[in-house]
Amino acid sequence: MNKSRNKQRKPWIDAAFISMIALLSISLIFLSHSTKSNAKQTTTDNRKPPEISKEESTKESAFPGILIKSEVSNDEYSPYSIQYPQSKVESFNAQIKKYIDEQLGTYLIAMQENKRVGSKTPGELNISFEIFPHTSGSYSFVMITGTYIGGANGYTSFNTIHYHPASGEVIEIDDLFGHEESNLIKLSTLVRDNIKKDPSLKDKVLEDEMLLATEPKWSNFEKFALIEDTLVVYFDEYEIANGAAGAPIIAVPLAELIEQLVAPYKPKVPVDSLHKTPVEAVSGDEDVEEDEQSNETEVQVDEQTGNTKKKQVALTFDDGPDPKVTPKILATLAKYDAKATFFMLGSRVEFYPEIAGDVLEAGHELGNHTWTHANLTNMASDAIIEEVSRTNNIIEQSTGSAPTVFRPPYGAFNDDMLNILSLPVVLWDVDTLDWKHRDATQLLASVKSSVHDGSTILMHDIHLSTAQGLESVLAYLTSEGYTFVTVSELD
Ligand code: ZN
């Protein structure tokens, strides 16, 4: 009967499973590599410590009370990309930051040691997260960390945090069950049952380890998420199953725990279980802000001027959108009637769809910069496709327009990747290194030293210093006779 039970799962359970499994396989594939074939990388050493702005508004976020922060280092030896959630509650932020600092610290120390012993192989740290709103008003965050520090394989690990933005409360697994020992025993039993009937774990479970890791102790189930009406429990690689199973994700329908769960987490009766999440409810109500400087005219590039053709430059902004920086950049560009190209991360567009929409509405070109800012040369083709298509979809959903160009994170690409991608790949020739110096005055200096007719300039719309330095760049280039075009308009 076990088989038929699995087949009778409701479609949404399958959907949740599929998305989690897709996620997992991406993360795993991401780091199962040993070679990096002719990856092109740019930029140099030294990084600035992350800057976290405390006064940032969460108004524009599609997830009320939560914003997404990004830290990207384009260092060629120890690159990393970290996306993490922040709220207005210090204890939640501190918990997330502690996890990130540990992961980043471990990675950087390992890479330093590799360098010391003469290894030339670049590493990669990629931390991303998925956010699952629950009908209780709380969110489950699943942090996915991929680390590659040399050798044959990388390592993927999960961390979860469950948080209620309205109350500011971080919810632990025992809170769901009223701290009752009898409920814990039931949870333990159900997790074991679901491990046994999980077809992806067939013949892979390490019996003794599994029994130990699912003993009725709250700490055994601390990595969990509430996804729709399922309690999802995460285990590390090798914790309950052999390596072929990867890091197991076990789903227990909340309906099986209806007696044990406390009020806000009890599943509703099946009849009225049409899932309306707080996100859906709120995003419809969010006030639509009209862009005030909408009197921009099309940039007159070209033929009209005949043989006195103007010099062109393509300004590009990566890693956004950002609720604070992107609007400032849009305002400055509008002032100079300048068109630019924004290479967006899907994970950030998911949080700030309205800002992505504002970029398009202001007449700029939209580019795809992947979902998690992973080095795609470290990934298998289906994982690359997932990174790119998921980002295409969220951009199109949020703005009504699909991206027209693609920029690989870290500028890293190889032939395999180019064969997979359908969008034109756009790199750059002027690197402002704004991510490194974070200095408004240096932006102009780096542009001045290397710009020429037809240049593509790389900047990032997640650093305030870039927004602050942009006006001087636009004023200088204008005085030099340049016009500002999108990368696709560049001759
Ligand atoms: Zn980037």
mmCIF file with all atom_site columns, C-alpha atoms in Angstrom, residues 262-448:
data_model
loop_
_atom_site.group_PDB
_atom_site.id
_atom_site.type_symbol
_atom_site.label_atom_id
_atom_site.label_alt_id
_atom_site.label_comp_id
_atom_site.label_asym_id
_atom_site.label_entity_id
_atom_site.label_seq_id
_atom_site.pdbx_PDB_ins_code
_atom_site.Cartn_x
_atom_site.Cartn_y
_atom_site.Cartn_z
_atom_site.occupancy
_atom_site.B_iso_or_equiv
_atom_site.pdbx_formal_charge
_atom_site.auth_seq_id
_atom_site.auth_comp_id
_atom_site.auth_asym_id
_atom_site.auth_atom_id
_atom_site.pdbx_PDB_model_num
ATOM 1   C CA . VAL A 1 262 ? -0.727  24.147 18.048  1.00 0.00 ? 262 VAL A CA 1
ATOM 2   C CA . ALA A 1 263 ? -3.364  26.526 16.720  1.00 0.00 ? 263 ALA A CA 1
ATOM 3   C CA . PRO A 1 264 ? -1.826  28.677 13.965  1.00 0.00 ? 264 PRO A CA 1
ATOM 4   C CA . TYR A 1 265 ? -0.042  25.701 12.413  1.00 0.00 ? 265 TYR A CA 1
ATOM 5   C CA . LYS A 1 266 ? -2.923  23.275 12.357  1.00 0.00 ? 266 LYS A CA 1
ATOM 6   C CA . PRO A 1 267 ? -3.884  22.582 8.774   1.00 0.00 ? 267 PRO A CA 1
ATOM 7   C CA . LYS A 1 268 ? -7.282  23.744 7.711   1.00 0.00 ? 268 LYS A CA 1
ATOM 8   C CA . VAL A 1 269 ? -9.888  21.175 6.804   1.00 0.00 ? 269 VAL A CA 1
ATOM 9   C CA . PRO A 1 270 ? -9.309  20.013 3.242   1.00 0.00 ? 270 PRO A CA 1
ATOM 10  C CA . VAL A 1 271 ? -12.457 21.682 1.846   1.00 0.00 ? 271 VAL A CA 1
ATOM 11  C CA . ASP A 1 272 ? -11.351 25.244 2.534   1.00 0.00 ? 272 ASP A CA 1
ATOM 12  C CA . SER A 1 273 ? -7.687  24.597 1.959   1.00 0.00 ? 273 SER A CA 1
ATOM 13  C CA . LEU A 1 274 ? -7.398  26.950 -0.966  1.00 0.00 ? 274 LEU A CA 1
ATOM 14  C CA . HIS A 1 275 ? -4.120  28.581 -0.121  1.00 0.00 ? 275 HIS A CA 1
ATOM 15  C CA . LYS A 1 276 ? -4.161  32.287 0.047   1.00 0.00 ? 276 LYS A CA 1
ATOM 16  C CA . THR A 1 277 ? -0.815  33.432 1.330   1.00 0.00 ? 277 THR A CA 1
ATOM 17  C CA . PRO A 1 278 ? -0.215  36.778 3.014   1.00 0.00 ? 278 PRO A CA 1
ATOM 18  C CA . VAL A 1 279 ? 2.034   37.650 0.116   1.00 0.00 ? 279 VAL A CA 1
ATOM 19  C CA . GLU A 1 280 ? -0.725  37.309 -2.432  1.00 0.00 ? 280 GLU A CA 1
ATOM 20  C CA . ALA A 1 281 ? -3.055  39.242 -0.192  1.00 0.00 ? 281 ALA A CA 1
ATOM 21  C CA . VAL A 1 282 ? -0.678  42.134 0.302   1.00 0.00 ? 282 VAL A CA 1
ATOM 22  C CA . SER A 1 283 ? 1.003   42.460 -3.047  1.00 0.00 ? 283 SER A CA 1
ATOM 23  C CA . GLY A 1 284 ? -2.316  43.330 -4.643  1.00 0.00 ? 284 GLY A CA 1
ATOM 24  C CA . ASP A 1 285 ? -2.843  46.126 -2.136  1.00 0.00 ? 285 ASP A CA 1
ATOM 25  C CA . GLU A 1 286 ? 0.543   47.699 -2.440  1.00 0.00 ? 286 GLU A CA 1
ATOM 26  C CA . ASP A 1 287 ? 0.358   51.241 -3.658  1.00 0.00 ? 287 ASP A CA 1
ATOM 27  C CA . VAL A 1 288 ? 1.559   51.657 -7.172  1.00 0.00 ? 288 VAL A CA 1
ATOM 28  C CA . GLU A 1 289 ? 3.974   54.527 -7.277  1.00 0.00 ? 289 GLU A CA 1
ATOM 29  C CA . GLU A 1 290 ? 4.091   56.480 -10.470 1.00 0.00 ? 290 GLU A CA 1
ATOM 30  C CA . ASP A 1 291 ? 7.501   57.498 -11.632 1.00 0.00 ? 291 ASP A CA 1
ATOM 31  C CA . GLU A 1 292 ? 7.590   61.256 -11.415 1.00 0.00 ? 292 GLU A CA 1
ATOM 32  C CA . GLN A 1 293 ? 10.155  61.938 -14.019 1.00 0.00 ? 293 GLN A CA 1
ATOM 33  C CA . SER A 1 294 ? 8.394   60.151 -16.831 1.00 0.00 ? 294 SER A CA 1
ATOM 34  C CA . ASN A 1 295 ? 9.004   62.849 -19.415 1.00 0.00 ? 295 ASN A CA 1
ATOM 35  C CA . GLU A 1 296 ? 12.049  61.117 -20.813 1.00 0.00 ? 296 GLU A CA 1
ATOM 36  C CA . THR A 1 297 ? 12.510  61.226 -24.563 1.00 0.00 ? 297 THR A CA 1
ATOM 37  C CA . GLU A 1 298 ? 14.176  58.571 -26.653 1.00 0.00 ? 298 GLU A CA 1
ATOM 38  C CA . VAL A 1 299 ? 17.914  58.923 -27.032 1.00 0.00 ? 299 VAL A CA 1
ATOM 39  C CA . GLN A 1 300 ? 18.657  60.111 -30.503 1.00 0.00 ? 300 GLN A CA 1
ATOM 40  C CA . VAL A 1 301 ? 21.438  57.880 -31.585 1.00 0.00 ? 301 VAL A CA 1
ATOM 41  C CA . ASP A 1 302 ? 22.361  57.859 -35.221 1.00 0.00 ? 302 ASP A CA 1
ATOM 42  C CA . GLU A 1 303 ? 21.687  58.389 -38.827 1.00 0.00 ? 303 GLU A CA 1
ATOM 43  C CA . GLN A 1 304 ? 20.137  61.851 -38.477 1.00 0.00 ? 304 GLN A CA 1
ATOM 44  C CA . THR A 1 305 ? 23.529  63.161 -37.530 1.00 0.00 ? 305 THR A CA 1
ATOM 45  C CA . GLY A 1 306 ? 25.004  61.454 -40.593 1.00 0.00 ? 306 GLY A CA 1
ATOM 46  C CA . ASN A 1 307 ? 28.784  61.370 -40.667 1.00 0.00 ? 307 ASN A CA 1
ATOM 47  C CA . THR A 1 308 ? 29.130  63.291 -37.417 1.00 0.00 ? 308 THR A CA 1
ATOM 48  C CA . LYS A 1 309 ? 27.986  60.206 -35.533 1.00 0.00 ? 309 LYS A CA 1
ATOM 49  C CA . LYS A 1 310 ? 28.112  60.571 -31.792 1.00 0.00 ? 310 LYS A CA 1
ATOM 50  C CA . LYS A 1 311 ? 30.282  58.473 -29.560 1.00 0.00 ? 311 LYS A CA 1
ATOM 51  C CA . GLN A 1 312 ? 28.386  55.798 -27.654 1.00 0.00 ? 312 GLN A CA 1
ATOM 52  C CA . VAL A 1 313 ? 28.742  54.212 -24.277 1.00 0.00 ? 313 VAL A CA 1
ATOM 53  C CA . ALA A 1 314 ? 26.633  51.505 -22.621 1.00 0.00 ? 314 ALA A CA 1
ATOM 54  C CA . LEU A 1 315 ? 26.205  51.849 -18.871 1.00 0.00 ? 315 LEU A CA 1
ATOM 55  C CA . THR A 1 316 ? 25.383  48.577 -17.136 1.00 0.00 ? 316 THR A CA 1
ATOM 56  C CA . PHE A 1 317 ? 24.227  47.905 -13.581 1.00 0.00 ? 317 PHE A CA 1
ATOM 57  C CA . ASP A 1 318 ? 24.439  44.398 -12.111 1.00 0.00 ? 318 ASP A CA 1
ATOM 58  C CA . ASP A 1 319 ? 23.171  42.480 -9.064  1.00 0.00 ? 319 ASP A CA 1
ATOM 59  C CA . GLY A 1 320 ? 20.031  44.570 -8.385  1.00 0.00 ? 320 GLY A CA 1
ATOM 60  C CA . PRO A 1 321 ? 17.314  45.623 -8.149  1.00 0.00 ? 321 PRO A CA 1
ATOM 61  C CA . ASP A 1 322 ? 17.721  47.355 -4.814  1.00 0.00 ? 322 ASP A CA 1
ATOM 62  C CA . PRO A 1 323 ? 14.978  49.373 -3.081  1.00 0.00 ? 323 PRO A CA 1
ATOM 63  C CA . LYS A 1 324 ? 17.334  52.142 -2.066  1.00 0.00 ? 324 LYS A CA 1
ATOM 64  C CA . VAL A 1 325 ? 20.002  52.336 -4.758  1.00 0.00 ? 325 VAL A CA 1
ATOM 65  C CA . THR A 1 326 ? 18.140  51.498 -7.979  1.00 0.00 ? 326 THR A CA 1
ATOM 66  C CA . PRO A 1 327 ? 15.609  54.376 -7.685  1.00 0.00 ? 327 PRO A CA 1
ATOM 67  C CA . LYS A 1 328 ? 18.464  56.850 -7.118  1.00 0.00 ? 328 LYS A CA 1
ATOM 68  C CA . ILE A 1 329 ? 20.242  55.555 -10.203 1.00 0.00 ? 329 ILE A CA 1
ATOM 69  C CA . LEU A 1 330 ? 17.045  55.781 -12.242 1.00 0.00 ? 330 LEU A CA 1
ATOM 70  C CA . ALA A 1 331 ? 16.585  59.403 -11.169 1.00 0.00 ? 331 ALA A CA 1
ATOM 71  C CA . THR A 1 332 ? 20.144  60.338 -12.160 1.00 0.00 ? 332 THR A CA 1
ATOM 72  C CA . LEU A 1 333 ? 19.879  58.571 -15.504 1.00 0.00 ? 333 LEU A CA 1
ATOM 73  C CA . ALA A 1 334 ? 16.601  60.364 -16.219 1.00 0.00 ? 334 ALA A CA 1
ATOM 74  C CA . LYS A 1 335 ? 18.250  63.697 -15.526 1.00 0.00 ? 335 LYS A CA 1
ATOM 75  C CA . TYR A 1 336 ? 20.725  63.016 -18.354 1.00 0.00 ? 336 TYR A CA 1
ATOM 76  C CA . ASP A 1 337 ? 18.185  61.310 -20.546 1.00 0.00 ? 337 ASP A CA 1
ATOM 77  C CA . ALA A 1 338 ? 20.495  58.309 -20.410 1.00 0.00 ? 338 ALA A CA 1
ATOM 78  C CA . LYS A 1 339 ? 19.436  54.766 -21.202 1.00 0.00 ? 339 LYS A CA 1
ATOM 79  C CA . ALA A 1 340 ? 21.238  51.875 -19.525 1.00 0.00 ? 340 ALA A CA 1
ATOM 80  C CA . THR A 1 341 ? 21.035  48.114 -19.046 1.00 0.00 ? 341 THR A CA 1
ATOM 81  C CA . PHE A 1 342 ? 20.244  46.417 -15.720 1.00 0.00 ? 342 PHE A CA 1
ATOM 82  C CA . PHE A 1 343 ? 21.389  42.816 -15.250 1.00 0.00 ? 343 PHE A CA 1
ATOM 83  C CA . MET A 1 344 ? 19.119  41.598 -12.480 1.00 0.00 ? 344 MET A CA 1
ATOM 84  C CA . LEU A 1 345 ? 19.259  38.682 -10.095 1.00 0.00 ? 345 LEU A CA 1
ATOM 85  C CA . GLY A 1 346 ? 16.036  36.676 -10.110 1.00 0.00 ? 346 GLY A CA 1
ATOM 86  C CA . SER A 1 347 ? 16.192  36.262 -6.333  1.00 0.00 ? 347 SER A CA 1
ATOM 87  C CA . ARG A 1 348 ? 16.108  40.038 -5.923  1.00 0.00 ? 348 ARG A CA 1
ATOM 88  C CA . VAL A 1 349 ? 13.425  40.616 -8.550  1.00 0.00 ? 349 VAL A CA 1
ATOM 89  C CA . GLU A 1 350 ? 11.241  38.228 -6.543  1.00 0.00 ? 350 GLU A CA 1
ATOM 90  C CA . PHE A 1 351 ? 11.539  40.642 -3.591  1.00 0.00 ? 351 PHE A CA 1
ATOM 91  C CA . TYR A 1 352 ? 11.348  43.894 -5.549  1.00 0.00 ? 352 TYR A CA 1
ATOM 92  C CA . PRO A 1 353 ? 9.139   43.315 -8.586  1.00 0.00 ? 353 PRO A CA 1
ATOM 93  C CA . GLU A 1 354 ? 7.924   46.918 -8.600  1.00 0.00 ? 354 GLU A CA 1
ATOM 94  C CA . ILE A 1 355 ? 11.432  48.307 -8.810  1.00 0.00 ? 355 ILE A CA 1
ATOM 95  C CA . ALA A 1 356 ? 12.208  45.958 -11.689 1.00 0.00 ? 356 ALA A CA 1
ATOM 96  C CA . GLY A 1 357 ? 9.062   47.319 -13.330 1.00 0.00 ? 357 GLY A CA 1
ATOM 97  C CA . ASP A 1 358 ? 10.211  50.911 -12.761 1.00 0.00 ? 358 ASP A CA 1
ATOM 98  C CA . VAL A 1 359 ? 13.492  50.144 -14.550 1.00 0.00 ? 359 VAL A CA 1
ATOM 99  C CA . LEU A 1 360 ? 11.671  48.905 -17.631 1.00 0.00 ? 360 LEU A CA 1
ATOM 100 C CA . GLU A 1 361 ? 9.156   51.715 -17.517 1.00 0.00 ? 361 GLU A CA 1
ATOM 101 C CA . ALA A 1 362 ? 11.974  54.265 -17.523 1.00 0.00 ? 362 ALA A CA 1
ATOM 102 C CA . GLY A 1 363 ? 13.068  52.847 -20.874 1.00 0.00 ? 363 GLY A CA 1
ATOM 103 C CA . HIS A 1 364 ? 16.085  50.808 -19.825 1.00 0.00 ? 364 HIS A CA 1
ATOM 104 C CA . GLU A 1 365 ? 17.015  47.370 -21.060 1.00 0.00 ? 365 GLU A CA 1
ATOM 105 C CA . LEU A 1 366 ? 16.558  44.363 -18.775 1.00 0.00 ? 366 LEU A CA 1
ATOM 106 C CA . GLY A 1 367 ? 19.206  41.669 -18.537 1.00 0.00 ? 367 GLY A CA 1
ATOM 107 C CA . ASN A 1 368 ? 19.338  38.287 -16.809 1.00 0.00 ? 368 ASN A CA 1
ATOM 108 C CA . HIS A 1 369 ? 22.146  37.785 -14.264 1.00 0.00 ? 369 HIS A CA 1
ATOM 109 C CA . THR A 1 370 ? 20.960  34.368 -12.929 1.00 0.00 ? 370 THR A CA 1
ATOM 110 C CA . TRP A 1 371 ? 18.967  33.614 -9.777  1.00 0.00 ? 371 TRP A CA 1
ATOM 111 C CA . THR A 1 372 ? 21.681  33.010 -7.166  1.00 0.00 ? 372 THR A CA 1
ATOM 112 C CA . HIS A 1 373 ? 24.725  34.677 -8.759  1.00 0.00 ? 373 HIS A CA 1
ATOM 113 C CA . ALA A 1 374 ? 26.444  31.326 -9.091  1.00 0.00 ? 374 ALA A CA 1
ATOM 114 C CA . ASN A 1 375 ? 29.499  30.734 -11.243 1.00 0.00 ? 375 ASN A CA 1
ATOM 115 C CA . LEU A 1 376 ? 27.796  28.814 -14.052 1.00 0.00 ? 376 LEU A CA 1
ATOM 116 C CA . THR A 1 377 ? 31.049  27.232 -15.216 1.00 0.00 ? 377 THR A CA 1
ATOM 117 C CA . ASN A 1 378 ? 30.793  25.159 -12.016 1.00 0.00 ? 378 ASN A CA 1
ATOM 118 C CA . MET A 1 379 ? 27.363  23.836 -12.886 1.00 0.00 ? 379 MET A CA 1
ATOM 119 C CA . ALA A 1 380 ? 25.774  21.065 -14.919 1.00 0.00 ? 380 ALA A CA 1
ATOM 120 C CA . SER A 1 381 ? 23.566  22.072 -17.830 1.00 0.00 ? 381 SER A CA 1
ATOM 121 C CA . ASP A 1 382 ? 20.195  21.420 -16.202 1.00 0.00 ? 382 ASP A CA 1
ATOM 122 C CA . ALA A 1 383 ? 21.192  23.556 -13.236 1.00 0.00 ? 383 ALA A CA 1
ATOM 123 C CA . ILE A 1 384 ? 22.307  26.347 -15.577 1.00 0.00 ? 384 ILE A CA 1
ATOM 124 C CA . ILE A 1 385 ? 19.010  26.166 -17.414 1.00 0.00 ? 385 ILE A CA 1
ATOM 125 C CA . GLU A 1 386 ? 17.143  26.383 -14.107 1.00 0.00 ? 386 GLU A CA 1
ATOM 126 C CA . GLU A 1 387 ? 19.149  29.453 -12.976 1.00 0.00 ? 387 GLU A CA 1
ATOM 127 C CA . VAL A 1 388 ? 18.520  31.233 -16.266 1.00 0.00 ? 388 VAL A CA 1
ATOM 128 C CA . SER A 1 389 ? 14.928  30.272 -17.009 1.00 0.00 ? 389 SER A CA 1
ATOM 129 C CA . ARG A 1 390 ? 13.705  30.879 -13.478 1.00 0.00 ? 390 ARG A CA 1
ATOM 130 C CA . THR A 1 391 ? 15.187  34.374 -13.699 1.00 0.00 ? 391 THR A CA 1
ATOM 131 C CA . ASN A 1 392 ? 13.698  34.998 -17.154 1.00 0.00 ? 392 ASN A CA 1
ATOM 132 C CA . ASN A 1 393 ? 10.312  34.002 -15.768 1.00 0.00 ? 393 ASN A CA 1
ATOM 133 C CA . ILE A 1 394 ? 10.346  36.223 -12.683 1.00 0.00 ? 394 ILE A CA 1
ATOM 134 C CA . ILE A 1 395 ? 11.523  39.223 -14.726 1.00 0.00 ? 395 ILE A CA 1
ATOM 135 C CA . GLU A 1 396 ? 8.794   38.704 -17.277 1.00 0.00 ? 396 GLU A CA 1
ATOM 136 C CA . GLN A 1 397 ? 6.176   38.119 -14.564 1.00 0.00 ? 397 GLN A CA 1
ATOM 137 C CA . SER A 1 398 ? 7.210   41.242 -12.659 1.00 0.00 ? 398 SER A CA 1
ATOM 138 C CA . THR A 1 399 ? 7.701   43.671 -15.521 1.00 0.00 ? 399 THR A CA 1
ATOM 139 C CA . GLY A 1 400 ? 5.679   42.216 -18.365 1.00 0.00 ? 400 GLY A CA 1
ATOM 140 C CA . SER A 1 401 ? 8.808   41.989 -20.458 1.00 0.00 ? 401 SER A CA 1
ATOM 141 C CA . ALA A 1 402 ? 11.375  39.205 -20.724 1.00 0.00 ? 402 ALA A CA 1
ATOM 142 C CA . PRO A 1 403 ? 15.071  40.077 -20.477 1.00 0.00 ? 403 PRO A CA 1
ATOM 143 C CA . THR A 1 404 ? 16.842  40.476 -23.789 1.00 0.00 ? 404 THR A CA 1
ATOM 144 C CA . VAL A 1 405 ? 20.475  39.978 -22.756 1.00 0.00 ? 405 VAL A CA 1
ATOM 145 C CA . PHE A 1 406 ? 22.439  37.825 -20.339 1.00 0.00 ? 406 PHE A CA 1
ATOM 146 C CA . ARG A 1 407 ? 25.507  38.513 -18.238 1.00 0.00 ? 407 ARG A CA 1
ATOM 147 C CA . PRO A 1 408 ? 27.171  35.580 -16.468 1.00 0.00 ? 408 PRO A CA 1
ATOM 148 C CA . PRO A 1 409 ? 28.098  36.164 -12.800 1.00 0.00 ? 409 PRO A CA 1
ATOM 149 C CA . TYR A 1 410 ? 31.809  36.943 -12.392 1.00 0.00 ? 410 TYR A CA 1
ATOM 150 C CA . GLY A 1 411 ? 31.950  37.213 -16.193 1.00 0.00 ? 411 GLY A CA 1
ATOM 151 C CA . ALA A 1 412 ? 32.682  33.484 -16.112 1.00 0.00 ? 412 ALA A CA 1
ATOM 152 C CA . PHE A 1 413 ? 31.624  31.479 -19.128 1.00 0.00 ? 413 PHE A CA 1
ATOM 153 C CA . ASN A 1 414 ? 32.672  28.506 -21.221 1.00 0.00 ? 414 ASN A CA 1
ATOM 154 C CA . ASP A 1 415 ? 31.610  26.866 -24.472 1.00 0.00 ? 415 ASP A CA 1
ATOM 155 C CA . ASP A 1 416 ? 29.157  24.465 -22.815 1.00 0.00 ? 416 ASP A CA 1
ATOM 156 C CA . MET A 1 417 ? 27.319  27.381 -21.311 1.00 0.00 ? 417 MET A CA 1
ATOM 157 C CA . LEU A 1 418 ? 27.206  29.356 -24.518 1.00 0.00 ? 418 LEU A CA 1
ATOM 158 C CA . ASN A 1 419 ? 25.589  26.396 -26.240 1.00 0.00 ? 419 ASN A CA 1
ATOM 159 C CA . ILE A 1 420 ? 22.827  26.320 -23.656 1.00 0.00 ? 420 ILE A CA 1
ATOM 160 C CA . LEU A 1 421 ? 22.043  30.023 -23.454 1.00 0.00 ? 421 LEU A CA 1
ATOM 161 C CA . SER A 1 422 ? 19.609  31.506 -25.901 1.00 0.00 ? 422 SER A CA 1
ATOM 162 C CA . LEU A 1 423 ? 20.179  35.140 -24.907 1.00 0.00 ? 423 LEU A CA 1
ATOM 163 C CA . PRO A 1 424 ? 23.192  37.107 -26.161 1.00 0.00 ? 424 PRO A CA 1
ATOM 164 C CA . VAL A 1 425 ? 26.003  37.150 -23.587 1.00 0.00 ? 425 VAL A CA 1
ATOM 165 C CA . VAL A 1 426 ? 27.228  40.636 -22.716 1.00 0.00 ? 426 VAL A CA 1
ATOM 166 C CA . LEU A 1 427 ? 30.462  41.303 -20.834 1.00 0.00 ? 427 LEU A CA 1
ATOM 167 C CA . TRP A 1 428 ? 32.188  44.679 -20.348 1.00 0.00 ? 428 TRP A CA 1
ATOM 168 C CA . ASP A 1 429 ? 35.436  46.451 -21.086 1.00 0.00 ? 429 ASP A CA 1
ATOM 169 C CA . VAL A 1 430 ? 35.419  49.138 -18.391 1.00 0.00 ? 430 VAL A CA 1
ATOM 170 C CA . ASP A 1 431 ? 35.345  47.750 -14.862 1.00 0.00 ? 431 ASP A CA 1
ATOM 171 C CA . THR A 1 432 ? 34.710  50.477 -12.298 1.00 0.00 ? 432 THR A CA 1
ATOM 172 C CA . LEU A 1 433 ? 35.506  48.080 -9.412  1.00 0.00 ? 433 LEU A CA 1
ATOM 173 C CA . ASP A 1 434 ? 32.730  49.852 -7.526  1.00 0.00 ? 434 ASP A CA 1
ATOM 174 C CA . TRP A 1 435 ? 32.024  46.671 -5.543  1.00 0.00 ? 435 TRP A CA 1
ATOM 175 C CA . LYS A 1 436 ? 35.526  46.861 -4.126  1.00 0.00 ? 436 LYS A CA 1
ATOM 176 C CA . HIS A 1 437 ? 36.319  50.508 -3.466  1.00 0.00 ? 437 HIS A CA 1
ATOM 177 C CA . ARG A 1 438 ? 32.745  51.578 -2.570  1.00 0.00 ? 438 ARG A CA 1
ATOM 178 C CA . ASP A 1 439 ? 33.915  55.122 -3.130  1.00 0.00 ? 439 ASP A CA 1
ATOM 179 C CA . ALA A 1 440 ? 31.769  57.599 -5.084  1.00 0.00 ? 440 ALA A CA 1
ATOM 180 C CA . THR A 1 441 ? 34.778  59.681 -6.161  1.00 0.00 ? 441 THR A CA 1
ATOM 181 C CA . GLN A 1 442 ? 36.654  56.701 -7.597  1.00 0.00 ? 442 GLN A CA 1
ATOM 182 C CA . LEU A 1 443 ? 33.852  55.838 -9.994  1.00 0.00 ? 443 LEU A CA 1
ATOM 183 C CA . LEU A 1 444 ? 34.685  58.701 -12.349 1.00 0.00 ? 444 LEU A CA 1
ATOM 184 C CA . ALA A 1 445 ? 38.421  58.081 -12.132 1.00 0.00 ? 445 ALA A CA 1
ATOM 185 C CA . SER A 1 446 ? 38.053  54.475 -13.296 1.00 0.00 ? 446 SER A CA 1
ATOM 186 C CA . VAL A 1 447 ? 35.730  55.475 -16.149 1.00 0.00 ? 447 VAL A CA 1
ATOM 187 C CA . LYS A 1 448 ? 38.006  58.313 -17.291 1.00 0.00 ? 448 LYS A CA 1
#
